[in-house]
CSV table of C-alpha atoms and ligand atoms in Angstrom, one decimal:
chain,number,residue,atom,x,y,z
A,1,MET,CA,9.4,-10.3,16.7
A,2,LEU,CA,6.3,-12.0,18.0
A,3,PHE,CA,3.2,-9.9,18.5
A,4,LEU,CA,1.7,-10.8,21.8
A,5,GLY,CA,-1.0,-8.2,22.3
A,6,VAL,CA,-4.4,-8.6,23.9
A,7,PRO,CA,-6.6,-8.8,20.9
A,8,MET,CA,-9.9,-9.3,22.8
A,9,ILE,CA,-11.6,-9.1,26.2
A,10,ILE,CA,-14.3,-11.4,27.1
A,11,SER,CA,-16.8,-10.5,29.8
A,12,MET,CA,-18.7,-13.3,31.5
A,13,LYS,CA,-22.3,-13.0,32.6
A,14,LEU,CA,-22.8,-12.0,36.3
A,15,HIS,CA,-22.3,-14.9,38.8
A,16,SER,CA,-21.0,-17.4,36.2
A,17,THR,CA,-20.0,-20.7,37.7
A,18,GLN,CA,-16.4,-21.9,37.6
A,19,GLU,CA,-17.5,-24.6,35.2
A,20,GLU,CA,-18.9,-22.0,32.8
A,21,ILE,CA,-15.7,-19.9,33.1
A,22,ASP,CA,-13.6,-23.0,32.4
A,23,ALA,CA,-15.7,-23.9,29.3
A,24,VAL,CA,-15.1,-20.4,27.9
A,25,CYS,CA,-11.4,-20.5,28.7
A,26,ASP,CA,-11.1,-23.8,26.9
A,27,ARG,CA,-12.8,-22.3,23.8
A,28,ILE,CA,-10.4,-19.4,23.8
A,29,ARG,CA,-7.4,-21.7,24.1
A,30,HIS,CA,-8.8,-23.8,21.2
A,31,PHE,CA,-8.2,-20.7,19.0
A,32,GLY,CA,-4.6,-20.6,20.0
A,33,TYR,CA,-4.7,-17.9,22.7
A,34,LYS,CA,-3.3,-17.8,26.2
A,35,ILE,CA,-5.6,-16.4,28.8
A,36,HIS,CA,-5.5,-14.1,31.8
A,37,THR,CA,-8.6,-13.9,34.0
A,38,ILE,CA,-9.5,-10.9,36.1
A,39,GLU,CA,-11.9,-11.9,38.9
A,40,GLY,CA,-14.2,-9.3,40.2
A,41,VAL,CA,-16.7,-9.8,43.0
A,42,GLU,CA,-19.6,-10.5,40.7
A,43,ARG,CA,-18.1,-10.8,37.3
A,44,VAL,CA,-15.1,-12.5,35.7
A,45,VAL,CA,-13.3,-10.8,32.7
A,46,ILE,CA,-10.9,-12.8,30.5
A,47,ALA,CA,-8.1,-11.3,28.4
A,48,ALA,CA,-7.1,-13.4,25.4
A,49,ILE,CA,-3.4,-13.0,24.7
A,50,GLY,CA,-1.5,-13.9,21.5
A,51,VAL,CA,-2.2,-14.3,17.8
A,52,GLY,CA,-5.1,-16.1,16.2
A,53,ASP,CA,-8.3,-15.7,14.2
A,54,VAL,CA,-10.0,-13.0,16.3
A,55,THR,CA,-13.1,-12.8,14.2
A,56,ALA,CA,-13.8,-16.6,14.3
A,57,CYS,CA,-13.1,-16.7,18.0
A,58,ILE,CA,-15.4,-13.8,18.9
A,59,GLU,CA,-18.2,-15.3,16.8
A,60,SER,CA,-17.8,-18.6,18.6
A,61,LEU,CA,-17.7,-17.1,22.1
A,62,GLU,CA,-20.7,-14.9,21.5
A,63,ALA,CA,-22.6,-18.1,20.7
A,64,MET,CA,-21.9,-19.3,24.2
A,65,PRO,CA,-24.8,-18.4,26.6
A,66,GLN,CA,-22.5,-17.7,29.6
A,67,VAL,CA,-20.6,-15.0,27.7
A,68,GLU,CA,-21.9,-11.4,28.1
A,69,LYS,CA,-19.7,-9.8,25.5
A,70,ALA,CA,-16.6,-10.5,23.5
A,71,VAL,CA,-14.9,-7.5,22.1
A,72,ARG,CA,-11.9,-6.9,19.8
A,73,ILE,CA,-9.6,-4.4,21.4
A,74,SER,CA,-6.5,-4.3,19.1
A,75,ALA,CA,-6.4,-3.6,15.4
A,76,PRO,CA,-7.2,-6.5,13.1
A,77,TYR,CA,-3.8,-5.9,11.4
A,78,LYS,CA,-0.7,-6.6,13.5
A,79,PHE,CA,2.5,-6.6,11.5
A,80,VAL,CA,1.7,-3.3,9.7
A,81,SER,CA,0.5,-1.5,12.8
A,82,LYS,CA,2.4,1.0,14.9
A,83,GLU,CA,1.9,-1.2,17.9
A,84,TYR,CA,4.1,-3.8,16.3
A,85,LYS,CA,6.9,-1.5,15.2
A,86,GLU,CA,8.0,1.9,16.3
A,87,GLY,CA,9.4,4.4,13.8
A,88,ARG,CA,9.2,4.2,10.0
A,89,THR,CA,9.9,1.3,7.8
A,90,ARG,CA,12.5,2.2,5.2
A,91,VAL,CA,12.3,0.3,2.0
A,92,ARG,CA,15.7,0.0,0.3
A,93,VAL,CA,15.8,-0.3,-3.5
A,94,ASN,CA,18.6,0.4,-5.9
A,95,GLY,CA,20.5,2.5,-3.4
A,96,LEU,CA,17.4,4.5,-2.4
A,97,GLU,CA,15.4,4.5,0.7
A,98,ILE,CA,11.6,4.9,0.6
A,99,GLY,CA,10.2,6.0,3.9
A,100,GLY,CA,13.5,7.6,5.0
A,101,ASP,CA,15.0,11.1,4.6
A,102,GLN,CA,14.7,11.4,0.9
A,103,PHE,CA,11.5,12.4,-1.0
A,104,ILE,CA,11.1,9.9,-3.8
A,105,VAL,CA,9.6,10.6,-7.2
A,106,MET,CA,8.6,7.7,-9.4
A,107,ALA,CA,7.5,8.8,-12.9
A,108,GLY,CA,7.0,7.5,-16.4
A,109,PRO,CA,4.3,6.6,-18.8
A,110,CYS,CA,1.1,4.7,-17.9
A,111,SER,CA,2.1,2.0,-20.4
A,112,VAL,CA,5.3,0.9,-22.0
A,113,GLU,CA,4.5,1.4,-25.7
A,114,SER,CA,7.8,1.3,-27.7
A,115,GLU,CA,11.5,1.4,-27.2
A,116,GLN,CA,11.7,5.0,-28.2
A,117,GLN,CA,8.8,6.1,-26.0
A,118,ILE,CA,10.2,4.4,-22.8
A,119,MET,CA,13.8,5.5,-23.5
A,120,GLU,CA,12.7,9.2,-24.0
A,121,SER,CA,10.6,8.9,-20.8
A,122,ALA,CA,13.4,7.4,-18.8
A,123,GLU,CA,15.9,10.0,-19.9
A,124,ALA,CA,13.5,12.8,-19.1
A,125,VAL,CA,12.7,11.4,-15.6
A,126,ALA,CA,16.4,10.9,-14.8
A,127,ALA,CA,17.4,14.4,-16.1
A,128,ALA,CA,14.6,16.1,-14.0
A,129,GLY,CA,15.9,14.4,-10.9
A,130,GLY,CA,13.3,11.6,-10.7
A,131,HIS,CA,14.4,8.5,-8.9
A,132,ILE,CA,12.4,5.5,-10.2
A,133,LEU,CA,10.9,4.8,-13.7
A,134,ARG,CA,7.3,3.6,-13.9
A,135,GLY,CA,5.7,2.0,-16.9
A,136,GLY,CA,3.0,-0.7,-17.2
A,137,ALA,CA,3.8,-3.9,-19.2
A,138,PHE,CA,0.7,-5.7,-18.0
A,139,LYS,CA,-2.2,-3.2,-18.1
A,140,PRO,CA,-5.5,-3.6,-16.2
A,141,ARG,CA,-8.0,-2.0,-18.6
A,142,THR,CA,-11.7,-1.5,-18.2
A,143,SER,CA,-12.4,-2.7,-21.8
A,144,PRO,CA,-11.0,-5.8,-23.3
A,145,TYR,CA,-10.6,-3.9,-26.6
A,146,GLU,CA,-8.1,-1.4,-25.1
A,147,PHE,CA,-4.4,-1.8,-25.2
A,148,GLN,CA,-3.4,-4.6,-22.8
A,149,GLY,CA,0.3,-3.9,-22.6
A,150,LEU,CA,3.4,-5.3,-24.3
A,151,GLU,CA,3.8,-7.9,-21.5
A,152,GLN,CA,7.3,-9.5,-21.5
A,153,GLU,CA,8.4,-7.4,-24.4
A,154,GLY,CA,7.6,-4.4,-22.2
A,155,LEU,CA,9.5,-5.8,-19.3
A,156,LYS,CA,12.6,-6.1,-21.6
A,157,LEU,CA,12.3,-2.5,-22.7
A,158,LEU,CA,12.1,-1.4,-19.0
A,159,ARG,CA,15.3,-3.3,-18.3
A,160,LYS,CA,16.9,-1.6,-21.2
A,161,ALA,CA,15.8,1.8,-19.9
A,162,LYS,CA,17.3,0.9,-16.5
A,163,GLU,CA,20.6,-0.1,-18.1
A,164,ARG,CA,20.6,3.3,-20.0
A,165,THR,CA,19.7,5.6,-17.1
A,166,GLY,CA,20.3,3.7,-13.9
A,167,LEU,CA,16.8,4.3,-12.7
A,168,ALA,CA,15.1,1.5,-10.7
A,169,ILE,CA,11.9,0.1,-12.3
A,170,ILE,CA,8.4,-0.1,-10.9
A,171,THR,CA,5.8,-2.0,-13.0
A,172,GLU,CA,2.5,-3.6,-12.3
A,173,VAL,CA,1.9,-7.3,-11.8
A,174,MET,CA,-1.7,-8.4,-12.3
A,175,SER,CA,-1.7,-12.1,-11.6
A,176,ASP,CA,-0.1,-14.4,-9.1
A,177,ARG,CA,1.1,-16.5,-12.1
A,178,ASP,CA,3.2,-13.6,-13.4
A,179,VAL,CA,4.9,-12.7,-10.1
A,180,PRO,CA,8.2,-14.6,-10.8
A,181,LEU,CA,8.4,-13.2,-14.3
A,182,VAL,CA,7.8,-9.5,-13.4
A,183,ALA,CA,10.1,-9.8,-10.3
A,184,GLU,CA,12.9,-10.9,-12.6
A,185,TYR,CA,12.8,-7.5,-14.4
A,186,ALA,CA,11.3,-5.1,-11.9
A,187,ASP,CA,12.8,-3.5,-8.8
A,188,ILE,CA,9.4,-2.8,-7.3
A,189,LEU,CA,6.1,-4.6,-8.1
A,190,GLN,CA,3.0,-2.4,-8.3
A,191,ILE,CA,-0.3,-3.8,-7.3
A,192,GLY,CA,-3.0,-1.9,-9.1
A,193,ALA,CA,-6.2,-0.5,-7.4
A,194,ARG,CA,-8.3,-3.2,-9.0
A,195,ASN,CA,-6.2,-6.0,-7.5
A,196,MET,CA,-5.9,-4.6,-4.0
A,197,GLN,CA,-8.0,-7.4,-2.7
A,198,ASN,CA,-6.8,-10.2,-5.0
A,199,PHE,CA,-5.8,-12.4,-2.1
A,200,SER,CA,-4.1,-15.1,-4.1
A,201,LEU,CA,-1.9,-12.4,-5.7
A,202,LEU,CA,-1.2,-10.8,-2.3
A,203,LYS,CA,-0.2,-14.1,-0.8
A,204,GLN,CA,2.2,-14.8,-3.7
A,205,LEU,CA,3.8,-11.4,-3.2
A,206,GLY,CA,5.0,-12.6,0.2
A,207,LYS,CA,7.6,-14.6,-1.7
A,208,ALA,CA,8.3,-12.2,-4.5
A,209,GLY,CA,11.6,-11.0,-3.1
A,210,ARG,CA,10.9,-7.4,-4.3
A,211,PRO,CA,9.3,-4.4,-2.6
A,212,ILE,CA,5.6,-3.8,-3.3
A,213,VAL,CA,3.7,-0.7,-4.0
A,214,LEU,CA,0.1,-1.5,-3.0
A,215,LYS,CA,-2.4,0.9,-4.5
A,216,ARG,CA,-5.6,1.7,-2.6
A,217,GLY,CA,-8.7,0.1,-4.3
A,218,LEU,CA,-11.3,2.2,-6.0
A,219,SER,CA,-13.8,1.7,-3.2
A,220,SER,CA,-11.6,0.5,-0.4
A,221,THR,CA,-11.5,1.8,3.1
A,222,ILE,CA,-8.2,2.6,4.9
A,223,ARG,CA,-8.8,-0.5,7.1
A,224,GLU,CA,-9.1,-2.7,4.0
A,225,LEU,CA,-5.9,-1.2,2.5
A,226,LEU,CA,-4.1,-2.1,5.7
A,227,MET,CA,-5.5,-5.6,5.8
A,228,SER,CA,-4.3,-6.1,2.3
A,229,ALA,CA,-0.8,-4.9,3.3
A,230,GLU,CA,-1.0,-7.3,6.3
A,231,TYR,CA,-1.5,-10.2,3.8
A,232,ILE,CA,1.7,-9.4,2.1
A,233,VAL,CA,3.7,-8.9,5.3
A,234,ALA,CA,2.1,-12.0,7.0
A,235,HIS,CA,3.2,-14.1,4.0
A,236,GLY,CA,6.8,-13.0,4.3
A,237,ASN,CA,7.5,-9.7,2.6
A,238,LYS,CA,7.8,-6.7,4.9
A,239,ASP,CA,8.7,-4.2,2.2
A,240,VAL,CA,5.3,-2.8,1.4
A,241,ILE,CA,4.7,0.8,0.4
A,242,LEU,CA,1.1,2.1,0.4
A,243,CYS,CA,-0.2,4.3,-2.3
A,244,GLU,CA,-3.2,6.7,-2.2
A,245,ARG,CA,-4.5,7.1,-5.7
A,246,GLY,CA,-8.0,8.5,-5.2
A,247,ILE,CA,-11.2,6.7,-4.5
A,248,ARG,CA,-14.5,6.7,-6.4
A,249,THR,CA,-17.2,9.1,-5.0
A,250,PHE,CA,-20.3,10.8,-6.4
A,251,GLU,CA,-18.0,13.5,-7.8
A,252,THR,CA,-17.3,13.1,-11.6
A,253,ALA,CA,-15.4,16.3,-12.3
A,254,THR,CA,-12.2,14.5,-11.5
A,255,ARG,CA,-11.5,10.8,-12.4
A,256,ASN,CA,-11.3,10.0,-8.7
A,257,THR,CA,-11.5,11.9,-5.4
A,258,CYS,CA,-8.2,12.3,-3.7
A,259,ASP,CA,-8.5,11.3,-0.1
A,260,ILE,CA,-5.3,13.3,0.8
A,261,VAL,CA,-5.9,13.1,4.5
A,262,SER,CA,-5.5,9.4,4.3
A,263,ILE,CA,-1.8,10.0,4.2
A,264,PRO,CA,-1.3,11.5,7.7
A,265,LEU,CA,-4.1,9.2,8.9
A,266,LEU,CA,-2.3,6.1,7.7
A,267,GLN,CA,0.9,7.5,9.2
A,268,GLU,CA,-0.9,7.4,12.6
A,269,MET,CA,-1.8,3.8,12.0
A,270,THR,CA,1.1,2.2,10.3
A,271,HIS,CA,4.9,2.3,10.0
A,272,LEU,CA,4.8,1.6,6.3
A,273,PRO,CA,5.8,4.3,3.8
A,274,ILE,CA,3.0,6.0,1.9
A,275,ILE,CA,3.2,7.6,-1.5
A,276,LEU,CA,0.6,9.6,-3.5
A,277,ASP,CA,-0.4,9.1,-7.2
A,278,PRO,CA,-1.7,12.5,-8.3
A,279,SER,CA,-2.3,11.3,-11.9
A,280,HIS,CA,-4.9,8.6,-11.2
A,281,ALA,CA,-6.3,10.7,-8.3
A,282,THR,CA,-7.3,13.5,-10.7
A,283,GLY,CA,-7.3,12.1,-14.2
A,284,LYS,CA,-6.4,15.6,-15.3
A,285,ARG,CA,-2.9,16.8,-16.2
A,286,SER,CA,-3.5,20.4,-15.1
A,287,LEU,CA,-4.3,19.3,-11.6
A,288,VAL,CA,-1.2,17.1,-11.1
A,289,PRO,CA,1.4,19.8,-10.1
A,290,ALA,CA,-0.9,21.3,-7.4
A,291,LEU,CA,-1.8,17.9,-6.0
A,292,SER,CA,1.9,16.9,-6.0
A,293,ARG,CA,2.8,19.9,-4.0
A,294,ALA,CA,0.0,19.0,-1.6
A,295,GLY,CA,1.4,15.5,-1.3
A,296,VAL,CA,4.8,16.8,-0.3
A,297,ALA,CA,3.3,19.3,2.1
A,298,ILE,CA,1.1,16.7,3.8
A,299,GLY,CA,4.1,14.4,4.4
A,300,ALA,CA,3.9,11.7,1.8
A,301,ASP,CA,7.1,9.7,1.3
A,302,GLY,CA,7.0,10.2,-2.4
A,303,LEU,CA,5.0,10.5,-5.6
A,304,LEU,CA,4.1,8.1,-8.4
A,305,MET,CA,3.0,9.9,-11.5
A,306,GLU,CA,2.5,9.7,-15.2
A,307,VAL,CA,4.7,11.5,-17.8
A,308,HIS,CA,4.8,10.9,-21.5
A,309,PRO,CA,6.9,12.3,-24.4
A,310,CYS,CA,3.7,12.8,-26.4
A,311,PRO,CA,0.6,12.3,-24.2
A,312,GLU,CA,-1.7,13.1,-27.2
A,313,LYS,CA,-0.6,9.8,-28.7
A,314,ALA,CA,-0.5,7.7,-25.5
A,315,TYR,CA,-2.1,4.3,-25.6
A,316,SER,CA,-3.5,4.9,-22.1
A,317,ASP,CA,-4.1,7.7,-19.7
A,318,GLY,CA,-2.8,10.5,-22.0
A,319,ALA,CA,-5.2,13.1,-20.4
A,320,GLN,CA,-3.5,12.8,-17.0
A,321,SER,CA,0.1,12.4,-18.3
A,322,LEU,CA,2.4,15.4,-18.0
A,323,HIS,CA,4.4,16.5,-21.1
A,324,ILE,CA,8.1,16.4,-20.4
A,325,PRO,CA,8.5,20.2,-20.1
A,326,GLU,CA,5.6,20.3,-17.6
A,327,PHE,CA,7.2,17.5,-15.6
A,328,ASN,CA,10.5,19.5,-15.5
A,329,GLN,CA,8.6,22.5,-14.3
A,330,MET,CA,6.8,20.6,-11.7
A,331,MET,CA,10.0,19.1,-10.4
A,332,GLN,CA,11.4,22.6,-10.1
A,333,SER,CA,8.3,23.9,-8.3
A,334,LEU,CA,8.5,21.0,-5.8
A,335,LYS,CA,12.0,21.9,-4.6
A,336,PRO,CA,11.1,24.4,-1.9
A,337,TYR,CA,8.4,22.1,-0.6
A,338,ILE,CA,10.8,19.2,-0.5
A,339,GLU,CA,13.3,21.4,1.5
A,340,ILE,CA,10.6,21.9,4.2
A,341,TRP,CA,9.7,18.2,4.0
A,342,LYS,CA,13.3,17.3,4.7
A,343,GLN,CA,13.6,19.7,7.6
A,344,SER,CA,10.4,18.2,9.2
A,345,ARG,CA,11.8,14.7,8.7
A,346,MET,CA,15.0,15.7,10.4
A,347,THR,CA,13.3,17.3,13.4
A,348,GLU,CA,10.9,14.3,13.7
A,349,GLY,CA,14.1,12.2,14.0
A,350,ALA,CA,12.8,9.2,11.9
A,351,VAL,CA,14.2,6.0,13.5
A,352,ALA,CA,16.0,3.6,11.2
A,353,VAL,CA,15.0,0.1,12.0
B,1,LIG,C1,-1.6,2.7,-13.3
B,1,LIG,O1,-0.7,3.0,-12.4
B,1,LIG,O2,-1.4,2.9,-14.5
B,1,LIG,C2,-2.9,2.1,-12.9
B,1,LIG,C3,-3.5,1.3,-13.7
B,1,LIG,O3,-3.2,2.6,-11.7
B,1,LIG,P1,-4.4,2.2,-10.7
B,1,LIG,O4,-4.3,0.7,-10.4
B,1,LIG,O5,-4.3,3.1,-9.5
B,1,LIG,O6,-5.7,2.5,-11.5
B,2,LIG,MN1,-2.4,4.8,-15.8
């Protein structure tokens, strides 16, 4: 489907000559747009139609003396916007649909640490009714002295856990160089908050052949998150799932501040599925169940959370990881919320596309 919106409107100065109007039209065409002119008595207004580099075109037009104003009127992202596609995108993975009629729980440890640890985690996630196993093999750590992940060894353990439990795997890829390797083992590639604007990585994901969970950057706006998703889609991969994981604010009582309203707000702006990570959003195990319930209630498509067989001994993020019994209890406590969630999805009549 080709997006043929009207990305900008150019207003000419009063009483511009035909020659001046033609010069502006030529400049607009130079940027790849078609034009439609609206001729008033005193002023001519030009609508640019099509796809191109809006920012560069506007900058160039505003430098022309005969132009009064050039304004962007459509969102800077196209493929991920609601204007481009009606209904919800449903991302299919391992027999599941994310963004459809099923609330999806992705859970597991922050890092893959050992065979025993990931197997115990996987079995617990499956037994509690979780759908997808998480676990980092490549870890983005603030300090170079902290555990960096088991890398390919970790990926192999994740594969084993999938063979044992049938759970699909989500794991982080940190570098464009590693995309083919991680895609060989994982069902979903996670892009961490710190890499949300790693543009060479985003471009590479266009050809990854796997769905992507794109986490919101620590200090990123909603618009920037959508622009990063646009990179992936524009480079060929339409299976992008957004993830709210909290942002950095002046508040230090929680690890991050959960911008929970970003979920319904994003749903107004994009057709992509949106999940919530209550673990990184809070940094505090005791807050995870309450925020998870809020995530279901506010209409997220799923959760991505940390659970560990022994959080006290975790190599990373132990303080925010649920113990297995806590995870079980949380999954139970979510049930009535998920029932209501399902009913509201049904009545909304989500359109499969
Ligand atoms: C993680 O999921 O363990 C992680 C590093 O998350 P984020 O990128 O959101 O900090
Ligand atoms: Mn973590």
